[in-house]
């Protein structure tokens, strides 16, 4: 139980004089709380200067006025004693003003500090008021429930108490004491000792309990020390009920509940505020008598504190806090005032000294002025700036020599008249000059113009005119100003503007200008409801031209292409070179897709025409992506993205064509992006595994090689086909990493297999074009690894037919591999476009017939004839042939019958991990003897 039992008293509660309900209500309604008292111990009159900045300004202004008076006196005369006495009196008055201002600033700062303390104290007071009175209302609610059922059972009491304590409250428990004796406690656990306690026997609580009953008011006792440690506030409420038979109001008892003091202070913010300020709290009776201070130092209430009062139950609580003796920033403000005062005094002394030296300096100033006039004239000549003066009704009355020079007018001719001056100004600028003169004549103001001049000798010049007007009381107007030659600046601005917005090679709008025009086209078409098309044009295989013929030829080709593209467009269209070999075109005001088809086909046909540069006949084609506004998108960024996706779709279909954007392209792009991110993650987490498919020598039945194949088991999507992620890896530049994973793992695995089974199984590795020529230095990594003297199994490098045709440098790499004892195989032979000349020219050892031709050789005579032709050709050229995709015995017999050298496929074994390969070798070891292959035909 949270109550502390004290000594007992012998009085009985039944004989207590209890006031009526009316008396209690009257006494409570009479309570009124004053506002928070922030009155300082002394007061000064309020001059209306309520903030320090305005106060300082006032002080400085007053001081400056007095200093000015001193300076004026000094300038007039300071020879007589009376004048010096007057000056001394002014200084004394000034010092007195400064002292009074310091005192007033201190007073205002103290008021501000007390107001700040009051605001913080009011926040804590409001929180305490809310917390305590809200919890007291719950106690009162419990009393009302008991009054409605004075003969309640313990179960009823527990039910009431439980519901109340389930709310967000600081109340810890309830104790009900009929006739001042505790009979009901909830929760009972841990509070069993409280049941049966008689308040009349508790020394520390008897007076408070009797006061609650006598005054019929809710009161908060405490803080009271707890047995468990800490302190608590005890909220108590009297319970009265009406006897049904007599209708009399009878005293039932006391309902009470404790709140931990520390929690109340913490929630109200008192604990946090007390860390930075001195705070005290006490109770105040309605009679004006103060009880002992229960929080903080009692001396605080005697130190002119800020006091905030609140009504808790039927008592008044007071919170007090002492403002800082020296408010923050007050020393700085006072020091600032003193420094300003000192500065002004020093300034006055300086001006006084200046007055004495004035006559000596006058001659020096006149000499300096003449020197500066000469310098100004010289600067005007250097900067090509001249001055003029113009009077309304008279025209130009003065020109400096530089004005004559700028305007190309002989000096002896004099200033030009109004008409002559307008004649040398560009026609479209003349109205600006006339309007500017009108404006300057109406009111005194300034004007600035930039004009283009047509001089008598045929030259054109740009000039900047800065002018201002003076209007005298008699209405006479004078206009004065300067004219500067800005021709070179205008040329530089034009050059910079063109460089910033146009491609220097093709003179077409660049990316920045095009993007701005595209945004403008979207806005214009949105308002007018018109359609326009965006074409993204990319030259096919332009890199090959740069690599083979040089960048100079490539630049000339881009200029010719730009000219041909411009010939295919209208004046209302916008064509730009976006970057490298990419161009973009806005085809405005189109009616339907047929109009776009005509433009796109015209571009493709125009670019097909051969180009002859430096004796080289070059053929160039383009892939074009087309998107329409507003059908495909309503923003410039999305239109560009759509056109780019459509362009890549055109390239995937074989180049030299155009494609319209479709929503499916976006889905494909999103899927590629997700797969790209997953592939990066798979590389980092080693999700890619190397599988091996045996290649069988059809003459001996022995395993001669295994082909290393990468497999990806996605953690969510499951198995992902190599046909899906290998092309993606080539496009996004990850194929080199995949090749390294495959090669390093496969070489290590096959070396282990050969040692374990005493075999000489070879390893076949696939290499893509990107691994040969992906970027500078990439080819060196895997190539140097293979050419190094490190131990490795017999290696065969598989390449596609397209690699032979892409770049002549491939021959050098293949030749190095061949000299190192590494065989070269053409994979998927028959699906590409290579000619027999490539097979004779390059060092090729094997041809691998694509599975699409092997699949139907049993039933399709054309496929069988094609396979027979490849076998016959290969044997004539001394090449071995591997048939891919062998799945049936019939296929195998036909291949053996036509002298096919090797085969691989599901008929022999599926691609499998290293462990399964070892099991497969163990199974084949008995029926087919596995020995190192030595067939010369391989």
mmCIF file of N, CA and C in Angstrom, residues 17-107:
data_model
loop_
_atom_site.group_PDB
_atom_site.id
_atom_site.type_symbol
_atom_site.label_atom_id
_atom_site.label_comp_id
_atom_site.label_asym_id
_atom_site.label_seq_id
_atom_site.Cartn_x
_atom_site.Cartn_y
_atom_site.Cartn_z
ATOM 1 N N UNK A 17 -18.745 18.139 12.458
ATOM 2 C CA UNK A 17 -19.703 19.104 11.867
ATOM 3 C C UNK A 17 -19.471 19.179 10.361
ATOM 4 N N UNK A 18 -20.449 18.813 9.569
ATOM 5 C CA UNK A 18 -20.306 18.754 8.111
ATOM 6 C C UNK A 18 -21.101 19.877 7.480
ATOM 7 N N UNK A 19 -20.487 20.691 6.600
ATOM 8 C CA UNK A 19 -21.203 21.808 5.969
ATOM 9 C C UNK A 19 -22.182 21.315 4.931
ATOM 10 N N UNK A 20 -23.058 22.182 4.534
ATOM 11 C CA UNK A 20 -24.056 21.823 3.519
ATOM 12 C C UNK A 20 -23.465 21.950 2.141
ATOM 13 N N UNK A 21 -24.182 21.369 1.168
ATOM 14 C CA UNK A 21 -23.731 21.452 -0.231
ATOM 15 C C UNK A 21 -23.742 22.884 -0.723
ATOM 16 N N UNK A 22 -24.773 23.665 -0.324
ATOM 17 C CA UNK A 22 -24.863 25.043 -0.769
ATOM 18 C C UNK A 22 -23.687 25.863 -0.276
ATOM 19 N N UNK A 23 -23.282 25.667 1.020
ATOM 20 C CA UNK A 23 -22.156 26.421 1.564
ATOM 21 C C UNK A 23 -20.881 26.100 0.809
ATOM 22 N N UNK A 24 -20.703 24.820 0.505
ATOM 23 C CA UNK A 24 -19.478 24.421 -0.208
ATOM 24 C C UNK A 24 -19.421 25.029 -1.601
ATOM 25 N N UNK A 25 -20.521 24.980 -2.320
ATOM 26 C CA UNK A 25 -20.558 25.544 -3.677
ATOM 27 C C UNK A 25 -20.275 27.028 -3.663
ATOM 28 N N UNK A 26 -20.844 27.722 -2.628
ATOM 29 C CA UNK A 26 -20.629 29.166 -2.539
ATOM 30 C C UNK A 26 -19.168 29.488 -2.319
ATOM 31 N N UNK A 27 -18.519 28.730 -1.426
ATOM 32 C CA UNK A 27 -17.114 28.990 -1.140
ATOM 33 C C UNK A 27 -16.228 28.704 -2.326
ATOM 34 N N UNK A 28 -16.553 27.677 -3.086
ATOM 35 C CA UNK A 28 -15.735 27.344 -4.269
ATOM 36 C C UNK A 28 -15.906 28.377 -5.370
ATOM 37 N N UNK A 29 -17.153 28.850 -5.540
ATOM 38 C CA UNK A 29 -17.388 29.843 -6.600
ATOM 39 C C UNK A 29 -16.725 31.169 -6.299
ATOM 40 N N UNK A 30 -16.414 31.396 -5.043
ATOM 41 C CA UNK A 30 -15.793 32.670 -4.650
ATOM 42 C C UNK A 30 -14.317 32.717 -4.968
ATOM 43 N N UNK A 31 -13.722 31.574 -5.358
ATOM 44 C CA UNK A 31 -12.278 31.513 -5.599
ATOM 45 C C UNK A 31 -11.953 32.189 -6.923
ATOM 46 N N UNK A 32 -10.995 33.039 -6.955
ATOM 47 C CA UNK A 32 -10.501 33.647 -8.207
ATOM 48 C C UNK A 32 -8.992 33.699 -8.144
ATOM 49 N N UNK A 33 -8.341 33.316 -9.242
ATOM 50 C CA UNK A 33 -6.881 33.250 -9.299
ATOM 51 C C UNK A 33 -6.344 34.452 -10.060
ATOM 52 N N UNK A 34 -5.318 35.102 -9.540
ATOM 53 C CA UNK A 34 -4.711 36.225 -10.276
ATOM 54 C C UNK A 34 -3.867 35.710 -11.428
ATOM 55 N N UNK A 35 -3.597 36.573 -12.401
ATOM 56 C CA UNK A 35 -2.677 36.204 -13.482
ATOM 57 C C UNK A 35 -1.268 36.064 -12.915
ATOM 58 N N UNK A 36 -0.382 35.443 -13.683
ATOM 59 C CA UNK A 36 0.993 35.241 -13.227
ATOM 60 C C UNK A 36 1.641 36.585 -12.922
ATOM 61 N N UNK A 37 2.179 36.668 -11.734
ATOM 62 C CA UNK A 37 2.748 37.935 -11.257
ATOM 63 C C UNK A 37 4.191 38.062 -11.757
ATOM 64 N N UNK A 38 4.437 39.001 -12.679
ATOM 65 C CA UNK A 38 5.799 39.221 -13.182
ATOM 66 C C UNK A 38 6.292 40.620 -12.848
ATOM 67 N N UNK A 39 5.568 41.305 -11.922
ATOM 68 C CA UNK A 39 5.909 42.693 -11.610
ATOM 69 C C UNK A 39 7.279 42.761 -10.954
ATOM 70 N N UNK A 40 8.214 43.550 -11.496
ATOM 71 C CA UNK A 40 9.534 43.676 -10.883
ATOM 72 C C UNK A 40 9.449 44.515 -9.612
ATOM 73 N N UNK A 41 10.454 44.488 -8.774
ATOM 74 C CA UNK A 41 10.418 45.238 -7.523
ATOM 75 C C UNK A 41 10.450 46.749 -7.737
ATOM 76 N N UNK A 42 10.823 47.234 -8.901
ATOM 77 C CA UNK A 42 10.824 48.668 -9.167
ATOM 78 C C UNK A 42 10.299 48.906 -10.568
ATOM 79 N N UNK A 43 9.806 50.086 -10.864
ATOM 80 C CA UNK A 43 9.224 50.391 -12.168
ATOM 81 C C UNK A 43 9.785 51.717 -12.679
ATOM 82 N N UNK A 44 9.855 51.802 -14.028
ATOM 83 C CA UNK A 44 10.232 53.041 -14.690
ATOM 84 C C UNK A 44 9.135 53.389 -15.682
ATOM 85 N N UNK A 45 8.989 54.624 -16.052
ATOM 86 C CA UNK A 45 7.961 54.977 -17.040
ATOM 87 C C UNK A 45 8.251 54.319 -18.387
ATOM 88 N N UNK A 46 7.204 53.870 -19.067
ATOM 89 C CA UNK A 46 7.316 53.215 -20.377
ATOM 90 C C UNK A 46 7.334 54.270 -21.462
ATOM 91 N N UNK A 47 8.462 54.351 -22.176
ATOM 92 C CA UNK A 47 8.607 55.364 -23.230
ATOM 93 C C UNK A 47 8.197 54.852 -24.596
ATOM 94 N N UNK A 48 7.655 53.647 -24.667
ATOM 95 C CA UNK A 48 7.249 53.083 -25.957
ATOM 96 C C UNK A 48 8.346 52.344 -26.667
ATOM 97 N N UNK A 49 9.544 52.236 -26.074
ATOM 98 C CA UNK A 49 10.656 51.507 -26.683
ATOM 99 C C UNK A 49 10.646 50.100 -26.113
ATOM 100 N N UNK A 50 9.969 49.196 -26.763
ATOM 101 C CA UNK A 50 9.722 47.870 -26.181
ATOM 102 C C UNK A 50 10.693 46.819 -26.651
ATOM 103 N N UNK A 51 11.642 47.144 -27.496
ATOM 104 C CA UNK A 51 12.632 46.159 -27.876
ATOM 105 C C UNK A 51 13.987 46.827 -27.956
ATOM 106 N N UNK A 52 15.020 46.065 -27.770
ATOM 107 C CA UNK A 52 16.374 46.605 -27.657
ATOM 108 C C UNK A 52 16.843 47.293 -28.943
ATOM 109 N N UNK A 53 16.573 46.721 -30.145
ATOM 110 C CA UNK A 53 17.028 47.432 -31.350
ATOM 111 C C UNK A 53 16.494 48.852 -31.443
ATOM 112 N N UNK A 54 15.176 49.015 -31.228
ATOM 113 C CA UNK A 54 14.619 50.360 -31.316
ATOM 114 C C UNK A 54 15.177 51.251 -30.218
ATOM 115 N N UNK A 55 15.411 50.667 -29.046
ATOM 116 C CA UNK A 55 15.994 51.425 -27.941
ATOM 117 C C UNK A 55 17.382 51.930 -28.307
ATOM 118 N N UNK A 56 18.197 51.063 -28.890
ATOM 119 C CA UNK A 56 19.544 51.460 -29.276
ATOM 120 C C UNK A 56 19.520 52.528 -30.365
ATOM 121 N N UNK A 57 18.590 52.362 -31.317
ATOM 122 C CA UNK A 57 18.484 53.355 -32.388
ATOM 123 C C UNK A 57 18.137 54.719 -31.800
ATOM 124 N N UNK A 58 17.189 54.712 -30.850
ATOM 125 C CA UNK A 58 16.826 55.970 -30.209
ATOM 126 C C UNK A 58 18.002 56.603 -29.488
ATOM 127 N N UNK A 59 18.743 55.771 -28.772
ATOM 128 C CA UNK A 59 19.884 56.278 -28.024
ATOM 129 C C UNK A 59 20.949 56.847 -28.957
ATOM 130 N N UNK A 60 21.259 56.105 -30.005
ATOM 131 C CA UNK A 60 22.285 56.555 -30.947
ATOM 132 C C UNK A 60 21.852 57.832 -31.643
ATOM 133 N N UNK A 61 20.544 57.907 -32.005
ATOM 134 C CA UNK A 61 20.058 59.104 -32.687
ATOM 135 C C UNK A 61 20.184 60.331 -31.780
ATOM 136 N N UNK A 62 19.800 60.148 -30.499
ATOM 137 C CA UNK A 62 19.909 61.284 -29.572
ATOM 138 C C UNK A 62 21.364 61.714 -29.394
ATOM 139 N N UNK A 63 22.234 60.732 -29.225
ATOM 140 C CA UNK A 63 23.646 61.051 -29.049
ATOM 141 C C UNK A 63 24.220 61.732 -30.287
ATOM 142 N N UNK A 64 23.829 61.217 -31.456
ATOM 143 C CA UNK A 64 24.349 61.808 -32.700
ATOM 144 C C UNK A 64 23.888 63.253 -32.853
ATOM 145 N N UNK A 65 22.655 63.541 -32.447
ATOM 146 C CA UNK A 65 22.162 64.916 -32.546
ATOM 147 C C UNK A 65 23.000 65.847 -31.679
ATOM 148 N N UNK A 66 23.338 65.390 -30.475
ATOM 149 C CA UNK A 66 24.139 66.219 -29.598
ATOM 150 C C UNK A 66 25.552 66.406 -30.141
ATOM 151 N N UNK A 67 26.126 65.325 -30.661
ATOM 152 C CA UNK A 67 27.461 65.425 -31.253
ATOM 153 C C UNK A 67 27.447 66.401 -32.427
ATOM 154 N N UNK A 68 26.377 66.331 -33.224
ATOM 155 C CA UNK A 68 26.266 67.236 -34.372
ATOM 156 C C UNK A 68 26.242 68.701 -33.904
ATOM 157 N N UNK A 69 25.548 68.931 -32.782
ATOM 158 C CA UNK A 69 25.511 70.273 -32.232
ATOM 159 C C UNK A 69 26.911 70.738 -31.834
ATOM 160 N N UNK A 70 27.672 69.812 -31.232
ATOM 161 C CA UNK A 70 29.040 70.143 -30.836
ATOM 162 C C UNK A 70 29.873 70.486 -32.061
ATOM 163 N N UNK A 71 29.717 69.674 -33.109
ATOM 164 C CA UNK A 71 30.507 69.909 -34.321
ATOM 165 C C UNK A 71 30.151 71.253 -34.938
ATOM 166 N N UNK A 72 28.843 71.583 -34.960
ATOM 167 C CA UNK A 72 28.423 72.862 -35.528
ATOM 168 C C UNK A 72 29.034 74.017 -34.754
ATOM 169 N N UNK A 73 28.991 73.892 -33.407
ATOM 170 C CA UNK A 73 29.599 74.930 -32.579
ATOM 171 C C UNK A 73 31.088 75.063 -32.870
ATOM 172 N N UNK A 74 31.717 73.904 -33.021
ATOM 173 C CA UNK A 74 33.160 73.919 -33.287
ATOM 174 C C UNK A 74 33.454 74.563 -34.630
ATOM 175 N N UNK A 75 32.587 74.314 -35.615
ATOM 176 C CA UNK A 75 32.826 74.887 -36.937
ATOM 177 C C UNK A 75 32.649 76.411 -36.920
ATOM 178 N N UNK A 76 31.723 76.866 -36.047
ATOM 179 C CA UNK A 76 31.475 78.317 -36.022
ATOM 180 C C UNK A 76 32.611 79.048 -35.303
ATOM 181 N N UNK A 77 32.772 78.729 -34.007
ATOM 182 C CA UNK A 77 33.802 79.419 -33.221
ATOM 183 C C UNK A 77 33.901 78.766 -31.845
ATOM 184 N N UNK A 78 35.070 78.666 -31.283
ATOM 185 C CA UNK A 78 35.274 78.164 -29.921
ATOM 186 C C UNK A 78 36.393 78.976 -29.262
ATOM 187 N N UNK A 79 36.161 80.257 -29.172
ATOM 188 C CA UNK A 79 37.219 81.106 -28.643
ATOM 189 C C UNK A 79 36.888 81.633 -27.247
ATOM 190 N N UNK A 80 35.628 81.959 -26.950
ATOM 191 C CA UNK A 80 35.268 82.549 -25.666
ATOM 192 C C UNK A 80 35.054 81.473 -24.621
ATOM 193 N N UNK A 81 35.215 81.851 -23.359
ATOM 194 C CA UNK A 81 35.010 80.900 -22.250
ATOM 195 C C UNK A 81 33.555 80.478 -22.152
ATOM 196 N N UNK A 82 32.630 81.405 -22.481
ATOM 197 C CA UNK A 82 31.211 81.059 -22.431
ATOM 198 C C UNK A 82 30.896 79.945 -23.429
ATOM 199 N N UNK A 83 31.503 80.048 -24.595
ATOM 200 C CA UNK A 83 31.274 78.998 -25.608
ATOM 201 C C UNK A 83 31.836 77.659 -25.138
ATOM 202 N N UNK A 84 33.034 77.687 -24.518
ATOM 203 C CA UNK A 84 33.595 76.431 -23.993
ATOM 204 C C UNK A 84 32.747 75.891 -22.853
ATOM 205 N N UNK A 85 32.205 76.767 -22.006
ATOM 206 C CA UNK A 85 31.336 76.315 -20.913
ATOM 207 C C UNK A 85 30.067 75.675 -21.471
ATOM 208 N N UNK A 86 29.512 76.310 -22.508
ATOM 209 C CA UNK A 86 28.318 75.726 -23.124
ATOM 210 C C UNK A 86 28.611 74.327 -23.673
ATOM 211 N N UNK A 87 29.798 74.203 -24.309
ATOM 212 C CA UNK A 87 30.192 72.887 -24.848
ATOM 213 C C UNK A 87 30.339 71.860 -23.728
ATOM 214 N N UNK A 88 30.919 72.308 -22.585
ATOM 215 C CA UNK A 88 31.061 71.395 -21.452
ATOM 216 C C UNK A 88 29.692 70.981 -20.916
ATOM 217 N N UNK A 89 28.749 71.942 -20.864
ATOM 218 C CA UNK A 89 27.400 71.597 -20.408
ATOM 219 C C UNK A 89 26.724 70.579 -21.313
ATOM 220 N N UNK A 90 26.900 70.738 -22.612
ATOM 221 C CA UNK A 90 26.322 69.783 -23.563
ATOM 222 C C UNK A 90 26.905 68.386 -23.347
ATOM 223 N N UNK A 91 28.223 68.330 -23.085
ATOM 224 C CA UNK A 91 28.858 67.033 -22.847
ATOM 225 C C UNK A 91 28.326 66.381 -21.580
ATOM 226 N N UNK A 92 28.153 67.191 -20.515
ATOM 227 C CA UNK A 92 27.596 66.655 -19.261
ATOM 228 C C UNK A 92 26.191 66.107 -19.517
ATOM 229 N N UNK A 93 25.378 66.880 -20.254
ATOM 230 C CA UNK A 93 24.027 66.423 -20.574
ATOM 231 C C UNK A 93 24.058 65.113 -21.376
ATOM 232 N N UNK A 94 24.997 65.028 -22.283
ATOM 233 C CA UNK A 94 25.128 63.818 -23.102
ATOM 234 C C UNK A 94 25.489 62.610 -22.250
ATOM 235 N N UNK A 95 26.431 62.803 -21.279
ATOM 236 C CA UNK A 95 26.791 61.704 -20.392
ATOM 237 C C UNK A 95 25.606 61.294 -19.514
ATOM 238 N N UNK A 96 24.834 62.291 -19.055
ATOM 239 C CA UNK A 96 23.661 61.971 -18.234
ATOM 240 C C UNK A 96 22.641 61.173 -19.043
ATOM 241 N N UNK A 97 22.434 61.562 -20.311
ATOM 242 C CA UNK A 97 21.509 60.826 -21.171
ATOM 243 C C UNK A 97 21.962 59.378 -21.360
ATOM 244 N N UNK A 98 23.272 59.203 -21.560
ATOM 245 C CA UNK A 98 23.793 57.844 -21.753
ATOM 246 C C UNK A 98 23.582 56.994 -20.499
ATOM 247 N N UNK A 99 23.811 57.601 -19.309
ATOM 248 C CA UNK A 99 23.619 56.855 -18.064
ATOM 249 C C UNK A 99 22.165 56.467 -17.882
ATOM 250 N N UNK A 100 21.249 57.430 -18.186
ATOM 251 C CA UNK A 100 19.828 57.094 -18.049
ATOM 252 C C UNK A 100 19.419 56.000 -19.032
ATOM 253 N N UNK A 101 19.954 56.032 -20.255
ATOM 254 C CA UNK A 101 19.622 55.002 -21.240
ATOM 255 C C UNK A 101 20.121 53.625 -20.787
ATOM 256 N N UNK A 102 21.305 53.580 -20.168
ATOM 257 C CA UNK A 102 21.799 52.299 -19.648
ATOM 258 C C UNK A 102 20.838 51.749 -18.605
ATOM 259 N N UNK A 103 20.381 52.642 -17.701
ATOM 260 C CA UNK A 103 19.462 52.184 -16.660
ATOM 261 C C UNK A 103 18.147 51.705 -17.270
ATOM 262 N N UNK A 104 17.673 52.431 -18.274
ATOM 263 C CA UNK A 104 16.408 52.047 -18.896
ATOM 264 C C UNK A 104 16.523 50.724 -19.659
ATOM 265 N N UNK A 105 17.644 50.525 -20.345
ATOM 266 C CA UNK A 105 17.850 49.243 -21.047
ATOM 267 C C UNK A 105 17.864 48.089 -20.051
ATOM 268 N N UNK A 106 18.561 48.298 -18.907
ATOM 269 C CA UNK A 106 18.598 47.240 -17.891
ATOM 270 C C UNK A 106 17.193 46.919 -17.401
ATOM 271 N N UNK A 107 16.400 47.985 -17.182
ATOM 272 C CA UNK A 107 15.021 47.786 -16.725
ATOM 273 C C UNK A 107 14.200 46.996 -17.751
#
